[in-house]
Short mmCIF file of C-alpha atoms in Angstrom, two decimals:
data_model
loop_
_atom_site.label_atom_id
_atom_site.label_comp_id
_atom_site.label_asym_id
_atom_site.label_seq_id
_atom_site.Cartn_x
_atom_site.Cartn_y
_atom_site.Cartn_z
CA MET A 2 33.91 30.64 1.37
CA LYS A 3 31.12 31.37 -1.08
CA ARG A 4 30.17 27.68 -1.13
CA ILE A 5 29.87 27.54 2.63
CA ALA A 6 27.67 30.65 2.65
CA LEU A 7 25.52 29.17 -0.15
CA LEU A 8 25.14 25.84 1.67
CA ALA A 9 24.22 27.64 4.89
CA ALA A 10 21.59 29.69 3.07
CA ILE A 11 20.13 26.56 1.47
CA GLY A 12 20.12 24.80 4.83
CA LEU A 13 18.23 27.67 6.45
CA THR A 14 15.74 27.75 3.59
CA LEU A 15 15.05 24.03 3.80
CA SER A 16 14.69 24.05 7.56
CA GLY A 17 11.94 26.64 7.31
CA CYS A 18 9.90 24.84 4.65
CA GLY A 19 8.02 22.63 7.13
CA LEU A 20 9.39 19.32 5.93
CA ARG A 21 9.97 16.77 8.66
CA PRO A 22 10.91 13.12 8.51
CA LEU A 23 7.99 10.69 8.42
CA TYR A 24 9.62 8.32 10.88
CA GLY A 25 11.03 11.08 13.09
CA GLY A 26 11.27 10.11 16.72
CA GLY A 27 12.63 6.65 15.99
CA PRO A 28 10.92 3.60 17.50
CA ASP A 29 9.01 5.75 19.99
CA GLY A 30 7.76 8.21 17.37
CA ALA A 31 4.07 8.61 16.53
CA VAL A 32 4.30 6.90 13.14
CA ARG A 33 6.31 3.88 14.23
CA SER A 34 4.21 3.29 17.36
CA THR A 35 0.95 3.62 15.40
CA LEU A 36 2.10 1.20 12.70
CA ALA A 37 3.11 -1.29 15.39
CA ALA A 38 -0.36 -1.08 16.96
CA ILE A 39 -2.36 -2.11 13.86
CA GLU A 40 -3.89 -5.55 13.41
CA VAL A 41 -4.81 -6.60 9.89
CA ALA A 42 -8.27 -8.14 9.56
CA PRO A 43 -8.43 -11.30 7.42
CA ILE A 44 -8.75 -10.60 3.69
CA THR A 45 -10.42 -13.23 1.50
CA GLY A 46 -8.92 -14.93 -1.54
CA GLN A 47 -5.43 -15.50 -2.87
CA SER A 48 -4.91 -11.79 -3.49
CA GLY A 49 -6.14 -11.15 0.06
CA TRP A 50 -3.62 -13.57 1.48
CA LEU A 51 -0.80 -11.90 -0.44
CA VAL A 52 -1.84 -8.36 0.54
CA SER A 53 -2.39 -9.40 4.16
CA ASN A 54 1.09 -10.92 4.42
CA ALA A 55 2.66 -7.90 2.73
CA LEU A 56 0.88 -5.58 5.18
CA LYS A 57 1.93 -7.63 8.19
CA ASP A 58 5.55 -7.58 7.00
CA ARG A 59 5.49 -3.80 6.67
CA LEU A 60 3.55 -2.92 9.83
CA ASP A 61 5.97 -4.48 12.31
CA HIS A 62 3.13 -5.54 14.62
CA GLY A 63 4.45 -5.92 18.13
CA ALA A 64 2.35 -3.86 20.50
CA SER A 65 -1.21 -4.49 21.57
CA ALA A 66 -3.60 -3.49 18.82
CA ARG A 67 -5.16 -0.03 19.01
CA TYR A 68 -6.36 -0.09 15.40
CA ARG A 69 -7.76 -2.64 12.97
CA LEU A 70 -7.12 -2.36 9.24
CA GLU A 71 -9.95 -3.75 7.13
CA VAL A 72 -9.28 -4.20 3.43
CA GLN A 73 -11.60 -5.12 0.57
CA LEU A 74 -9.93 -6.08 -2.69
CA ASP A 75 -11.05 -5.99 -6.29
CA ASP A 76 -8.80 -8.14 -8.49
CA GLN A 77 -9.56 -8.14 -12.22
CA ILE A 78 -7.91 -9.45 -15.35
CA THR A 79 -9.11 -8.05 -18.66
CA GLY A 80 -8.01 -8.89 -22.18
CA LEU A 81 -6.62 -6.02 -24.20
CA GLY A 82 -5.00 -7.15 -27.42
CA VAL A 83 -7.04 -9.43 -29.64
CA LYS A 84 -5.56 -11.40 -32.54
CA ARG A 85 -7.30 -12.23 -35.81
CA ASP A 86 -8.44 -15.56 -34.40
CA ASP A 87 -10.15 -13.72 -31.49
CA SER A 88 -7.59 -14.90 -28.96
CA VAL A 89 -6.21 -12.46 -26.39
CA SER A 90 -2.57 -11.43 -26.80
CA ARG A 91 -2.28 -9.03 -23.86
CA GLU A 92 -3.96 -8.81 -20.46
CA ARG A 93 -4.18 -6.14 -17.82
CA ARG A 94 -4.35 -7.14 -14.17
CA ILE A 95 -5.80 -4.51 -11.85
CA LEU A 96 -5.69 -4.77 -8.07
CA ARG A 97 -7.66 -2.15 -6.15
CA ALA A 98 -8.11 -1.95 -2.40
CA ARG A 99 -10.57 -0.01 -0.30
CA TYR A 100 -9.32 0.10 3.25
CA GLN A 101 -10.46 1.50 6.56
CA LEU A 102 -8.44 2.09 9.69
CA ILE A 103 -10.69 1.59 12.70
CA ASP A 104 -9.91 2.87 16.19
CA LEU A 105 -10.62 -0.11 18.46
CA SER A 106 -11.26 2.07 21.52
CA ASN A 107 -14.43 3.56 20.08
CA GLY A 108 -15.10 1.82 16.75
CA ASN A 109 -14.68 5.01 14.72
CA VAL A 110 -13.26 4.87 11.20
CA VAL A 111 -10.30 7.25 11.33
CA LEU A 112 -9.11 6.64 7.77
CA ASP A 113 -11.10 5.52 4.73
CA ALA A 114 -9.16 5.45 1.46
CA THR A 115 -8.28 3.45 -1.64
CA ALA A 116 -5.09 2.14 -3.19
CA GLY A 117 -4.39 0.32 -6.39
CA SER A 118 -2.09 -0.56 -9.22
CA ASP A 119 -2.12 -2.45 -12.49
CA ALA A 120 0.23 -4.53 -14.60
CA GLY A 121 0.36 -5.64 -18.21
CA ILE A 122 0.76 -9.32 -19.02
CA ASP A 123 1.77 -10.87 -22.35
CA VAL A 124 -0.32 -13.88 -23.25
CA VAL A 125 1.97 -16.44 -24.86
CA GLY A 126 1.40 -19.83 -26.46
CA SER A 127 2.04 -21.70 -23.22
CA GLU A 128 -0.90 -21.61 -20.83
CA TYR A 129 1.47 -22.42 -17.95
CA ALA A 130 3.66 -19.41 -18.76
CA THR A 131 0.61 -17.13 -18.92
CA ILE A 132 -0.69 -18.37 -15.55
CA ALA A 133 2.77 -17.94 -14.03
CA ALA A 134 2.92 -14.36 -15.39
CA GLU A 135 -0.52 -13.62 -13.92
CA LYS A 136 0.56 -14.91 -10.51
CA THR A 137 3.81 -12.98 -10.61
CA ALA A 138 1.91 -9.82 -11.50
CA LEU A 139 -0.46 -10.41 -8.56
CA GLU A 140 2.48 -10.85 -6.17
CA ARG A 141 4.07 -7.62 -7.40
CA LEU A 142 0.77 -5.71 -7.27
CA SER A 143 0.10 -6.96 -3.73
CA GLY A 144 3.37 -5.46 -2.56
CA ILE A 145 2.69 -2.17 -4.33
CA VAL A 146 -0.82 -1.89 -2.85
CA ALA A 147 0.49 -2.76 0.63
CA ASP A 148 3.17 -0.06 0.29
CA GLN A 149 0.51 2.50 -0.68
CA ILE A 150 -1.68 1.56 2.28
CA VAL A 151 1.17 1.72 4.79
CA ALA A 152 2.35 5.07 3.40
CA ARG A 153 -1.15 6.55 3.74
CA VAL A 154 -1.58 5.16 7.26
CA ALA A 155 1.84 6.59 8.18
CA ARG A 156 0.78 10.03 6.93
CA TYR A 157 -2.38 9.72 9.03
CA ALA A 158 -0.29 8.74 12.08
CA GLN A 159 2.02 11.71 11.55
CA THR A 160 -0.84 14.22 11.50
CA ALA A 161 -3.20 12.55 14.02
CA PRO A 162 -1.34 13.66 17.21
CA ALA A 163 -1.35 17.27 16.05
CA ALA A 164 -5.07 17.13 15.27
CA GLY A 165 -5.82 15.25 18.46
CA SER A 166 -6.72 11.59 18.73
CA GLN A 167 -9.82 10.88 16.69
#
């Protein structure tokens, strides 16, 4: 009996904390319908192609576009560890994105933010293995950056109806 009373008290406490599901409302909810109404502008380069595809996979584009997502990427590889013979033994790949969500009805930028991540890469004796590790890191970073962008756009979509359409 005490457990039931404790669970009921916890349930009441949590319901009053203001938390609500991000994708509440299902397919017709504000977040889902906003994400489905975003077109991704072309992004240049190999990293751009990867991020663009990752975004398109996550946005579930199906409705007519109400927003355009423009992304500018900065992809860098820097050497960290240096051996006695001045060769690099470790690299760091950094992928940063500056993105803007543009309302197509009026051309206003409704969201302007950044996302990014980095990965460490061991430089080994085989050049092929190092290049393969760099590409794998870029693929992984592209997915991480796309996840960050979609999460931020979803938070915007959740709060935008309450604040009024911008």
